[in-house]
């Protein structure tokens, strides 16, 4: 023990030096620990439908393709309906653990015209993150099953469209402006209250500047083939929109009273371009019509026309029962858009702006007084479909119009059941009106007279005609005998003609002599006067 | 137990470098070795403290060596950071249980064995225990002999990172964890070297 005591002093100095090593190690360790603690971000729990491709310690959490965390735990939730994924995020990504952030599993996805997540074919799935607007901190998230279609915080504008039905528009479908691809459909859902289809669009900047209050959106899906007086017309936006559907928009007519979508939506989605570009319809008004005859061929949706202009459609057809007359009248309910009557409406409806049922009832009362009636007409000869036409029938009987009834009751005319039928009826009526019996009786009488006439001809006229003909034949035979070559009559005539010819020649010779020697009439023929060779010796008188 | 005659009881010290025995006489401070000139003391100065310090450093460094990734691999399958234990599990699950065992022995079993063994030796020497002195002496020789095998892990990472360099397809680079692990191996070897095995025999029974 004595020997070891003095060495303690040396031990102390040696001890000080060597303890630097563990102290340095401890300092480095503490620095690392502090660094790790400082860089340690929040731990978030994300709920997914299934955990396909998620591996503890390997699956990364990526934001803008930069790793910001790692999955540390994958487990089933309490009722085994979902998968809970616990992920540790980096300190730099702490802001992402807030309201509005979306998590989804990036897997390979292929659609019409697009493919995403192909890198995960080899590397395995990872969890994608999309930051929201930023809100309250939270660590519990519900993961999305498909990625949000929008890139991170893209510049542009988000719009909500309201449509009566979804049609063939799907998430990711393109949005066209003058056939340029300027955005896409990012969501679609049914509104809880109005049960209208809502379609959320995202228009990329700067094309969102093209959207004004007057912009009209329509469903540009599929191919629109129309045949009109200009010929065959085929319209479509692009091959992709034919397959995947699409939405197009253009500047529409800027009108103050354009159809407004319900609360929560920015614009209406029209079913096609013509209806989108049509002037606004204004408020629809319900009308009711009673028909006492069967309306075969009238269907819900059949047009209601006013002097040839489509102003509404049939919404319901009901069969009623009239206890008094014991008949079954047909009650047709329809909605009409008076504004579709255009200038006619605004002119007649001098009131102008207001569009209530009362206004329409007052106007209708005037029109009914002037003979406005609803008549079913045949729209197509082939299908027999009917449409309802509001026409002025001046000869119609007066009808008491009740302006207080709601829906507005329009008087009807049953008689005019289709133009074709009417026409046929007219023809049949005319045929019926013809005096066929009298005509036939007269004809019989005439035929009898004709018969008598023919009998008299046969009895008297014909024998006499035969006798006459025989006499005529005898006469002709006589004439023929007279004119034959060897008949004495003919030779007599020839002799007479020869004599006559000779006489004429003599007279001519005398005339020549007298012409040259007029004195010969007194003195007689001189010697030198040579007689003409042709002149025969005129017999002396 | 047979009591061998002990030099320290007769003032005889031995040089740890050349083994020359010197007579310390009355002095208690270090004397120069008569043959090689190095300082000769009765026991290595501050042996227990040095060993304890190195052992402490080794244990502290062993934590980041295991927590931090030792290697970063990049391949078409994606980027991956692997720790020592993670790598062992991966090999084991991949079916390469032999490689997994080898790495486990080199990087977990050996350092942990050394920590325990050196701790035991230090603790027993501190209390001058007479318990199992022959076995403890064997244990010390065993610890000294296995020490450098822990470097296997460091060598594996170094070779992998230098060979696996196919830019774009696959490459690997070391990560700080392997540096800490290297320090652990060095620290434990220093601890084993600092320990004076003669302390095992400095029990009160024989020193009296």
XYZ file of C-alpha atoms in Angstrom:
749
model
C 0.000 0.000 0.000
C 2.858 2.341 0.767
C 4.217 1.878 -2.702
C 0.943 2.843 -4.403
C 0.282 6.006 -2.451
C 2.751 8.349 -4.204
C 1.481 7.262 -7.595
C -1.943 8.725 -6.907
C -0.711 12.229 -7.801
C 0.438 11.052 -11.209
C -2.831 9.198 -11.634
C -4.712 12.410 -11.159
C -2.933 14.218 -13.960
C -3.297 11.183 -16.253
C -6.898 10.886 -15.323
C -7.635 14.428 -16.392
C -6.231 13.900 -19.837
C -7.897 10.623 -20.591
C -11.316 11.721 -19.397
C -11.371 14.175 -22.280
C -12.264 11.232 -24.545
C -15.535 10.184 -22.880
C -16.426 13.817 -22.243
C -15.921 14.588 -25.931
C -17.948 11.518 -26.845
C -20.681 12.605 -24.461
C -20.661 16.142 -25.864
C -20.919 14.825 -29.435
C -23.646 12.465 -28.323
C -25.566 15.241 -26.601
C -25.181 17.508 -29.629
C -26.517 14.742 -31.843
C -29.340 14.110 -29.443
C -30.248 17.772 -29.279
C -30.018 18.059 -33.047
C -32.210 15.033 -33.540
C -34.658 16.345 -31.010
C -34.680 19.749 -32.635
C -35.121 18.314 -36.119
C -37.776 15.980 -34.983
C -41.074 17.101 -36.405
C -44.565 16.099 -35.491
C -45.807 12.559 -35.616
C -48.980 12.252 -37.636
C -51.478 9.434 -37.855
C -53.106 8.940 -41.232
C -56.066 6.659 -41.838
C -56.264 4.779 -45.131
C -58.688 2.287 -46.591
C -55.933 -0.232 -47.023
C -52.217 -0.452 -46.446
C -51.161 -1.797 -49.800
C -47.465 -1.169 -50.325
C -46.858 0.516 -46.970
C -43.843 -0.748 -45.023
C -42.718 0.301 -41.593
C -39.446 2.201 -41.675
C -39.263 2.150 -45.439
C -42.248 3.928 -46.854
C -41.395 7.584 -47.187
C -43.549 10.642 -46.896
C -42.799 12.996 -49.741
C -43.809 16.553 -50.434
C -42.947 17.887 -53.858
C -40.876 14.733 -54.278
C -38.699 15.591 -51.281
C -38.635 13.172 -48.392
C -40.092 14.816 -45.316
C -40.818 11.800 -43.209
C -41.031 8.104 -42.845
C -43.657 5.613 -41.816
C -42.893 4.360 -38.323
C -45.942 2.246 -37.682
C -48.732 0.560 -39.629
C -51.621 -0.898 -37.702
C -55.308 -1.606 -37.906
C -57.670 0.755 -36.196
C -59.913 -0.338 -33.349
C -62.796 -1.643 -35.441
C -60.524 -3.063 -38.172
C -62.136 -1.052 -40.938
C -59.165 1.136 -41.699
C -55.408 1.132 -41.574
C -53.676 3.625 -39.329
C -50.301 4.756 -40.540
C -48.056 6.605 -38.119
C -45.437 8.748 -39.811
C -42.677 10.858 -38.318
C -42.290 14.127 -40.145
C -39.211 16.301 -40.305
C -39.049 19.570 -38.414
C -39.017 21.498 -41.677
C -42.333 19.900 -42.562
C -43.999 20.692 -39.260
C -46.275 23.214 -40.999
C -47.770 20.401 -43.019
C -49.323 18.835 -39.952
C -52.234 21.233 -40.119
C -55.780 21.490 -41.381
C -56.158 21.263 -45.107
C -53.221 18.963 -45.694
C -53.991 15.863 -47.709
C -52.155 12.570 -47.616
C -52.509 9.837 -50.188
C -50.607 6.755 -51.209
C -48.759 7.221 -54.483
C -49.199 4.153 -56.598
C -48.993 3.739 -60.345
C -52.185 5.047 -61.918
C -52.992 5.132 -65.586
C -55.971 6.897 -67.126
C -57.035 8.272 -70.456
C -54.360 10.740 -71.462
C -52.360 10.586 -68.246
C -50.262 8.330 -66.049
C -48.839 9.095 -62.631
C -46.702 7.389 -60.055
C -44.861 5.228 -62.560
C -41.656 5.572 -60.511
C -43.360 3.658 -57.714
C -43.508 0.570 -59.946
C -39.929 -0.158 -58.866
C -39.462 1.798 -55.676
C -42.700 0.847 -53.995
C -45.438 3.124 -52.816
C -44.852 6.298 -50.872
C -47.153 8.729 -49.184
C -47.717 11.959 -51.048
C -48.533 15.179 -49.275
C -50.482 18.147 -50.540
C -50.422 21.231 -48.385
C -53.594 23.120 -47.761
C -54.119 26.741 -47.006
C -52.704 26.154 -43.546
C -54.806 26.087 -40.449
C -54.925 24.710 -36.967
C -52.305 22.154 -36.053
C -53.437 18.578 -36.005
C -51.934 15.126 -36.089
C -54.897 13.000 -37.119
C -55.579 12.847 -40.828
C -57.850 10.917 -43.096
C -55.889 9.789 -46.125
C -57.259 10.143 -49.637
C -57.525 7.064 -51.797
C -56.572 8.868 -54.977
C -54.166 11.733 -55.415
C -55.524 15.254 -55.680
C -55.376 16.066 -59.366
C -53.874 19.478 -58.818
C -50.202 20.248 -58.574
C -49.027 21.913 -55.407
C -50.481 25.333 -54.985
C -50.791 25.955 -58.692
C -51.702 29.442 -59.718
C -55.194 29.677 -61.054
C -58.763 29.695 -59.990
C -61.057 27.084 -58.607
C -64.682 27.096 -59.705
C -67.728 25.117 -58.721
C -70.228 24.285 -61.435
C -73.759 23.126 -60.889
C -75.252 20.551 -63.201
C -78.491 18.636 -63.230
C -76.529 15.469 -63.838
C -72.912 14.516 -63.973
C -72.886 13.246 -67.539
C -69.629 11.776 -68.645
C -67.438 14.328 -66.884
C -64.929 12.608 -64.622
C -62.206 13.821 -62.302
C -59.167 14.716 -64.345
C -61.238 15.526 -67.406
C -59.883 18.476 -69.365
C -61.347 21.965 -69.457
C -61.230 23.727 -72.801
C -61.311 27.374 -73.693
C -61.401 27.912 -77.446
C -60.241 24.319 -77.672
C -57.131 25.030 -75.628
C -56.597 22.804 -72.643
C -56.623 25.330 -69.809
C -57.573 23.324 -66.750
C -59.142 20.216 -65.438
C -61.918 18.792 -63.346
C -60.575 18.213 -59.858
C -63.620 17.035 -58.001
C -67.233 16.090 -58.388
C -69.842 15.460 -55.756
C -73.521 15.604 -55.023
C -74.675 18.584 -53.047
C -76.200 17.488 -49.773
C -79.056 19.953 -49.855
C -80.010 20.535 -53.470
C -78.929 17.081 -54.694
C -77.494 18.762 -57.736
C -74.245 17.515 -59.183
C -71.337 19.776 -58.345
C -68.233 19.765 -60.483
C -65.122 21.515 -59.246
C -62.824 22.876 -61.924
C -59.393 24.340 -61.725
C -58.453 26.827 -64.404
C -54.739 27.444 -64.721
C -53.454 30.992 -64.599
C -53.532 33.126 -66.692
C -56.525 31.617 -68.453
C -58.653 32.155 -65.369
C -58.662 35.819 -66.359
C -60.924 34.865 -69.254
C -63.688 33.955 -66.846
C -66.211 36.677 -66.265
C -69.735 36.821 -64.997
C -70.983 36.123 -68.508
C -68.891 33.015 -69.056
C -70.932 29.971 -69.983
C -69.794 26.433 -69.291
C -71.050 23.373 -71.067
C -70.420 19.664 -71.175
C -68.068 19.045 -74.067
C -68.110 15.303 -73.813
C -68.577 13.021 -76.719
C -69.290 13.907 -80.306
C -72.130 16.160 -81.334
C -73.481 15.224 -84.731
C -76.210 17.393 -86.182
C -77.829 17.571 -89.579
C -79.446 20.802 -90.622
C -79.890 22.865 -93.714
C -76.142 23.521 -93.777
C -75.374 19.822 -94.014
C -73.762 17.373 -91.663
C -71.948 18.938 -88.743
C -69.706 17.029 -86.323
C -68.415 18.868 -83.263
C -66.058 17.637 -80.582
C -63.296 19.182 -78.492
C -60.620 16.504 -78.664
C -60.157 12.788 -78.721
C -59.470 12.846 -75.002
C -62.733 14.633 -74.304
C -64.584 12.100 -76.424
C -63.226 9.326 -74.237
C -62.925 10.936 -70.830
C -65.439 13.733 -71.073
C -64.652 17.381 -70.680
C -65.936 20.847 -69.961
C -65.642 23.824 -72.261
C -66.355 27.469 -71.671
C -66.741 30.579 -73.756
C -67.837 34.114 -73.290
C -71.622 34.100 -73.423
C -74.041 36.932 -73.995
C -73.697 39.342 -71.107
C -77.164 39.635 -69.731
C -78.135 40.900 -66.357
C -80.684 38.228 -65.574
C -78.683 35.156 -66.547
C -79.644 31.937 -64.820
C -77.958 31.875 -61.458
C -76.810 28.626 -59.855
C -77.851 27.820 -56.339
C -75.769 28.787 -53.353
C -72.357 27.204 -53.238
C -71.850 27.031 -56.974
C -70.262 29.635 -59.210
C -71.657 28.737 -62.612
C -74.154 26.460 -64.279
C -72.993 23.621 -66.477
C -75.153 23.440 -69.577
C -75.674 20.206 -71.424
C -74.327 21.469 -74.730
C -73.013 24.530 -76.446
C -76.276 25.773 -78.034
C -78.145 25.706 -74.738
C -75.219 27.383 -73.019
C -75.177 30.186 -75.537
C -78.967 30.623 -75.620
C -80.377 33.720 -73.966
C -81.436 33.120 -70.406
C -84.746 31.474 -69.772
C -85.673 33.367 -66.684
C -87.845 31.806 -64.063
C -89.884 28.773 -65.085
C -93.609 28.936 -64.458
C -95.770 25.926 -63.867
C -98.917 25.564 -65.964
C -101.671 22.986 -65.930
C -103.847 21.834 -68.768
C -106.854 19.535 -68.841
C -107.577 17.405 -71.852
C -110.711 15.351 -72.201
C -109.337 13.070 -74.848
C -106.591 10.487 -74.708
C -103.164 11.884 -75.448
C -101.339 8.907 -76.815
C -97.846 9.976 -77.807
C -97.499 12.782 -75.280
C -94.563 12.114 -72.974
C -92.867 13.892 -70.117
C -90.375 16.257 -71.674
C -92.488 16.899 -74.760
C -92.084 20.507 -75.867
C -94.628 23.231 -75.328
C -94.544 25.628 -78.231
C -95.877 29.094 -78.697
C -96.336 29.944 -82.361
C -93.592 27.505 -83.205
C -91.124 28.605 -80.484
C -90.178 26.090 -77.827
C -91.050 27.787 -74.557
C -91.196 24.885 -72.150
C -91.796 21.226 -71.633
C -94.221 18.769 -70.113
C -93.228 17.742 -66.598
C -96.052 15.418 -65.592
C -99.056 13.654 -67.086
C -101.758 12.478 -64.717
C -105.091 10.827 -65.243
C -107.890 12.396 -63.253
C -111.506 11.450 -62.662
C -114.445 13.709 -63.206
C -117.286 12.416 -61.021
C -119.892 14.582 -62.687
C -119.302 13.510 -66.253
C -117.859 10.142 -65.235
C -114.910 10.680 -67.513
C -111.183 10.436 -67.163
C -109.596 13.694 -68.181
C -105.840 13.917 -68.605
C -104.089 16.568 -66.554
C -100.824 17.718 -68.034
C -98.419 19.782 -65.970
C -95.684 21.688 -67.706
C -93.153 24.373 -67.060
C -92.865 27.287 -69.398
C -90.228 29.949 -69.705
C -92.109 33.028 -70.850
C -88.841 34.803 -71.564
C -88.189 32.387 -74.380
C -90.928 34.192 -76.234
C -88.365 36.927 -76.507
C -89.409 40.309 -77.764
C -93.048 39.216 -77.954
C -93.111 38.647 -74.230
C -91.396 41.859 -73.263
C -93.630 43.799 -75.606
C -96.868 42.250 -74.412
C -95.720 42.053 -70.845
C -95.289 45.781 -70.576
C -94.505 45.460 -66.917
C -91.025 44.429 -67.949
C -88.892 43.088 -65.218
C -90.973 41.223 -62.719
C -91.636 37.602 -63.504
C -94.051 36.361 -60.886
C -96.866 33.913 -61.440
C -99.330 36.744 -60.937
C -97.834 38.714 -63.799
C -97.984 35.708 -66.041
C -101.557 34.964 -64.964
C -102.655 38.491 -65.887
C -100.946 38.213 -69.239
C -102.435 34.787 -69.848
C -105.902 36.081 -69.053
C -105.553 38.663 -71.836
C -104.246 36.108 -74.274
C -106.970 33.595 -73.430
C -109.582 36.265 -73.990
C -108.109 36.689 -77.460
C -108.403 32.994 -78.187
C -105.212 31.425 -76.831
C -105.714 27.669 -76.545
C -103.492 24.684 -76.037
C -103.769 21.983 -78.640
C -101.900 18.725 -78.950
C -100.153 18.408 -82.276
C -98.353 15.552 -83.877
C -94.673 16.320 -83.958
C -93.510 13.417 -85.992
C -95.370 11.292 -88.490
C -93.096 8.355 -87.788
C -93.170 8.199 -84.003
C -96.537 9.730 -83.386
C -95.080 11.925 -80.665
C -97.250 14.801 -79.620
C -96.307 18.289 -78.583
C -98.450 20.987 -77.106
C -98.941 24.109 -79.116
C -100.249 27.399 -77.788
C -102.085 28.949 -80.668
C -104.710 31.580 -81.151
C -107.929 29.944 -82.252
C -110.229 32.881 -82.934
C -113.350 30.754 -83.404
C -112.951 28.995 -80.091
C -115.756 29.273 -77.596
C -115.342 31.674 -74.722
C -113.839 30.139 -71.622
C -113.824 31.554 -68.131
C -110.180 31.953 -67.078
C -109.440 31.790 -63.401
C -106.448 34.054 -62.840
C -106.092 32.920 -59.235
C -105.459 29.249 -59.940
C -101.934 27.990 -59.318
C -100.451 26.442 -61.333
C -101.874 28.625 -64.057
C -104.582 26.749 -65.902
C -104.429 27.018 -69.637
C -107.618 26.297 -71.617
C -107.319 23.498 -74.126
C -108.931 22.360 -77.332
C -109.367 18.642 -77.731
C -110.802 18.575 -81.243
C -107.631 19.287 -83.044
C -105.881 16.048 -82.351
C -102.972 16.119 -84.640
C -102.703 17.719 -88.001
C -102.558 14.480 -89.899
C -105.676 13.191 -88.220
C -107.359 16.505 -88.794
C -106.483 16.426 -92.443
C -107.739 12.915 -92.798
C -110.913 13.869 -90.994
C -111.417 16.729 -93.391
C -110.995 14.430 -96.361
C -113.370 11.883 -94.938
C -115.897 14.593 -94.140
C -115.715 15.882 -97.690
C -116.108 12.422 -99.085
C -119.090 11.942 -96.819
C -120.592 15.204 -98.004
C -120.494 14.178 -101.685
C -124.130 13.426 -103.245
C -123.092 10.008 -104.320
C -126.627 8.552 -104.546
C -127.920 11.287 -106.813
C -124.895 11.042 -109.022
C -125.380 7.338 -109.449
C -129.139 7.728 -110.154
C -128.488 10.406 -112.757
C -125.861 8.252 -114.358
C -128.309 5.358 -114.546
C -130.879 7.552 -116.254
C -128.385 8.810 -118.732
C -127.335 5.298 -119.518
C -130.970 4.337 -120.141
C -131.417 7.205 -122.619
C -128.314 6.205 -124.416
C -129.646 2.703 -124.684
C -132.898 3.963 -126.375
C -130.972 6.073 -128.803
C -128.850 3.170 -129.839
C -131.963 1.016 -130.356
C -133.552 3.597 -132.693
C -130.348 3.825 -134.635
C -130.321 0.086 -135.057
C -133.993 -0.088 -136.127
C -134.444 2.775 -138.658
C -131.295 4.458 -139.572
C -129.109 1.550 -140.429
C -131.355 -0.133 -143.151
C -131.845 3.171 -144.900
C -128.198 3.803 -144.874
C -127.630 0.412 -146.545
C -130.091 1.319 -149.382
C -128.446 4.667 -149.912
C -125.126 3.057 -150.131
C -126.434 0.635 -152.806
C -127.782 3.529 -154.921
C -124.497 5.310 -154.633
C -122.696 2.255 -155.827
C -124.951 2.068 -158.961
C -124.278 5.679 -159.787
C -120.595 5.172 -159.534
C -120.773 2.133 -161.770
C -122.618 4.182 -164.401
C -120.012 6.914 -164.242
C -117.331 4.370 -164.580
C -118.966 2.930 -167.721
C -119.170 6.382 -169.256
C -115.523 7.054 -168.752
C -114.038 3.798 -170.139
C -111.754 4.023 -173.270
C -114.140 2.367 -175.627
C -117.252 4.228 -174.638
C -118.951 6.267 -177.396
C -119.303 9.155 -175.008
C -115.623 9.453 -174.568
C -114.836 9.192 -178.360
C -117.434 11.853 -179.034
C -115.814 14.154 -176.620
C -112.378 13.530 -178.118
C -113.694 14.307 -181.639
C -115.330 17.431 -180.401
C -112.150 18.553 -178.746
C -110.171 17.946 -182.018
C -112.598 20.032 -183.944
C -112.440 22.749 -181.438
C -108.648 22.768 -181.623
C -108.694 23.154 -185.424
C -111.161 26.004 -185.196
C -109.032 27.845 -182.760
C -105.973 27.528 -185.012
C -107.900 29.023 -187.897
C -109.050 31.958 -185.901
C -105.493 32.631 -184.882
C -104.277 32.680 -188.511
C -106.985 35.141 -189.417
C -106.068 37.349 -186.575
C -102.407 37.446 -187.667
C -103.302 38.317 -191.267
C -105.530 41.115 -190.175
C -102.876 42.409 -187.909
C -100.296 42.757 -190.659
C -102.650 43.657 -193.510
C -105.649 45.278 -192.098
C -106.684 46.301 -195.681
C -107.080 42.722 -196.545
C -110.389 42.898 -194.869
C -111.484 45.077 -197.729
C -109.187 44.218 -200.637
C -108.682 40.656 -199.960
C -105.383 38.905 -199.763
C -102.535 40.506 -201.684
C -100.140 38.414 -203.636
C -96.999 39.415 -201.879
C -98.555 38.844 -198.659
C -97.121 35.612 -197.821
C -99.324 33.674 -195.687
C -97.870 32.374 -192.512
C -96.933 28.750 -192.767
C -98.732 27.947 -189.596
C -101.791 29.790 -190.596
C -104.188 27.445 -192.188
C -106.342 28.738 -194.936
C -109.113 30.379 -193.168
C -112.323 29.435 -194.629
C -113.868 32.267 -196.255
C -116.692 33.685 -194.445
C -4.588 -20.780 -3.458
C -0.894 -20.937 -3.799
C 0.809 -17.665 -2.919
C 3.411 -17.000 -5.537
C 6.241 -14.651 -4.516
C 5.437 -11.179 -5.863
C 8.097 -8.732 -7.090
C 6.145 -5.715 -5.980
C 6.468 -6.919 -2.384
C 10.273 -6.891 -2.780
C 10.513 -3.531 -4.584
C 10.991 -5.177 -7.974
C 9.190 -3.524 -10.883
C 9.167 -4.701 -14.455
C 9.403 -2.587 -17.570
C 6.225 -3.032 -19.686
C 8.178 -2.335 -22.884
C 11.179 -4.649 -22.637
C 10.331 -6.724 -19.594
C 13.515 -5.750 -17.693
C 13.075 -6.011 -13.945
C 14.301 -3.037 -11.955
C 14.802 -2.513 -8.295
C 12.817 0.494 -7.271
C 14.648 0.883 -3.991
C 13.028 3.342 -1.668
C 11.472 5.584 -4.347
C 7.833 5.386 -5.194
C 7.992 7.493 -8.390
C 8.823 6.172 -11.832
C 12.391 5.215 -12.537
C 13.995 4.882 -16.008
C 14.463 1.354 -17.242
C 18.070 0.341 -17.083
C 17.852 -1.366 -20.525
C 15.457 0.532 -22.764
C 15.196 3.816 -20.887
C 11.379 3.925 -20.709
C 9.750 4.811 -17.422
C 9.155 1.920 -15.109
C 6.428 2.013 -12.499
C 5.021 -0.609 -10.206
C 1.661 -0.676 -12.091
C 0.575 1.176 -15.240
C -0.229 4.674 -14.007
C -3.988 5.408 -13.868
C -4.798 2.131 -15.532
C -8.249 1.735 -14.035
C -9.241 5.356 -14.711
C -7.992 5.279 -18.268
C -9.818 2.034 -18.941
C -12.949 3.403 -17.355
C -12.691 6.602 -19.406
C -12.198 4.766 -22.699
C -14.921 2.282 -21.816
C -17.309 5.114 -20.977
C -16.479 6.848 -24.241
C -17.034 3.598 -26.113
C -20.421 3.002 -24.509
C -21.513 6.590 -25.187
C -20.383 6.393 -28.816
C -22.089 3.062 -29.266
C -25.506 4.761 -29.040
C -25.156 7.058 -32.080
C -23.285 4.297 -33.896
C -26.417 2.196 -33.735
C -29.020 4.920 -34.083
C -27.507 6.784 -37.002
C -27.461 5.215 -40.448
C -24.134 3.746 -41.452
C -24.729 3.607 -45.160
C -26.927 5.258 -47.768
C -27.780 3.254 -50.855
C -29.410 4.624 -53.936
C -30.837 2.325 -56.561
C -33.710 2.166 -59.015
C -35.736 0.836 -56.121
C -35.270 4.130 -54.378
C -33.046 5.689 -51.739
C -32.406 3.894 -48.516
C -30.562 4.652 -45.279
C -29.543 1.563 -43.370
C -28.452 1.266 -39.754
C -26.382 -1.610 -38.388
C -29.281 -3.444 -36.793
C -31.538 -2.644 -39.761
C -28.959 -4.157 -42.101
C -28.707 -7.301 -40.000
C -32.497 -7.712 -39.991
C -32.610 -7.118 -43.725
C -30.029 -9.796 -44.399
C -31.787 -12.176 -42.056
C -35.191 -11.612 -43.638
C -33.627 -11.842 -47.066
C -32.485 -15.359 -46.231
C -28.779 -14.579 -45.835
C -28.674 -15.724 -42.259
C -24.931 -16.486 -42.431
C -24.002 -12.941 -43.399
C -26.492 -11.637 -40.857
C -24.841 -13.734 -38.152
C -21.363 -12.590 -39.151
C -22.304 -8.933 -39.059
C -24.194 -9.456 -35.816
C -21.160 -11.023 -34.169
C -18.792 -8.373 -35.460
C -20.866 -5.310 -34.751
C -23.137 -6.213 -31.862
C -21.857 -9.265 -30.017
C -18.179 -8.311 -29.889
C -18.562 -4.693 -28.693
C -21.204 -5.631 -26.153
C -19.051 -8.520 -24.898
C -16.145 -6.146 -24.532
C -18.193 -3.612 -22.619
C -19.413 -6.281 -20.213
C -16.036 -8.003 -19.857
C -14.070 -4.803 -19.305
C -16.684 -3.531 -16.908
C -16.456 -6.777 -14.968
C -12.650 -6.674 -14.891
C -12.633 -3.045 -13.777
C -15.227 -3.625 -11.125
C -13.475 -6.706 -9.707
C -10.070 -4.976 -9.785
C -11.509 -1.971 -8.022
C -12.666 -4.162 -5.144
C -9.519 -6.304 -5.323
C -11.699 -9.345 -5.574
C -10.125 -12.758 -5.384
C -13.046 -14.323 -7.249
C -12.142 -16.419 -10.321
C -8.821 -14.710 -10.960
C -7.627 -17.280 -13.515
C -10.868 -16.997 -15.485
C -10.659 -13.222 -15.370
C -7.164 -13.345 -16.704
C -8.375 -15.575 -19.583
C -11.244 -13.185 -20.163
C -8.806 -10.313 -20.489
C -6.738 -12.157 -23.079
C -9.919 -13.036 -24.951
C -11.061 -9.398 -24.967
C -7.730 -8.249 -26.330
C -7.786 -10.858 -29.067
C -11.302 -10.215 -30.369
C -11.085 -6.413 -30.221
C -10.112 -5.660 -33.794
C -12.691 -8.020 -35.305
C -15.251 -5.318 -34.719
C -13.572 -3.398 -37.503
C -15.238 -5.861 -39.906
C -18.276 -3.660 -40.144
C -16.220 -0.599 -40.960
C -14.374 -2.535 -43.641
C -17.644 -3.839 -45.129
C -19.015 -0.312 -45.432
C -15.745 1.012 -46.837
C -15.523 -1.707 -49.493
C -19.229 -1.528 -50.405
C -19.140 2.215 -50.803
C -16.039 2.147 -52.953
C -17.227 -0.694 -55.180
C -20.910 0.136 -55.539
C -20.640 3.219 -57.695
C -22.795 2.890 -60.785
C -23.931 6.422 -61.207
C -27.658 6.626 -61.762
C -28.310 2.934 -61.332
C -26.962 2.194 -57.897
C -24.462 3.777 -55.570
C -23.690 3.772 -51.870
C -22.059 6.251 -49.553
C -21.084 6.069 -45.885
C -23.119 7.871 -43.290
C -21.973 9.279 -39.888
C -22.973 6.135 -38.014
C -20.016 4.196 -39.294
C -17.635 6.908 -38.031
C -19.118 6.558 -34.572
C -18.846 2.811 -34.793
C -15.220 3.109 -35.765
C -14.679 5.299 -32.689
C -16.401 2.656 -30.551
C -13.955 0.011 -31.771
C -10.964 2.266 -31.180
C -12.224 3.236 -27.722
C -12.767 -0.352 -26.618
C -9.358 -1.340 -27.923
C -7.801 1.576 -26.043
C -9.731 0.519 -22.939
C -8.444 -3.016 -23.240
C -4.885 -1.751 -23.791
C -5.097 0.647 -20.829
C -6.131 -2.109 -18.458
C -3.280 -3.534 -16.428
C -3.991 -7.235 -16.068
C -1.696 -7.406 -13.051
C -4.462 -5.619 -11.110
C -6.391 -8.883 -11.261
C -3.851 -10.396 -8.971
C -3.484 -7.386 -6.632
C -5.919 -8.849 -4.187
C -5.564 -8.029 -0.522
C -4.814 -11.662 0.275
C -1.716 -11.828 -1.827
C -0.618 -8.233 -1.269
C -0.453 -8.785 2.426
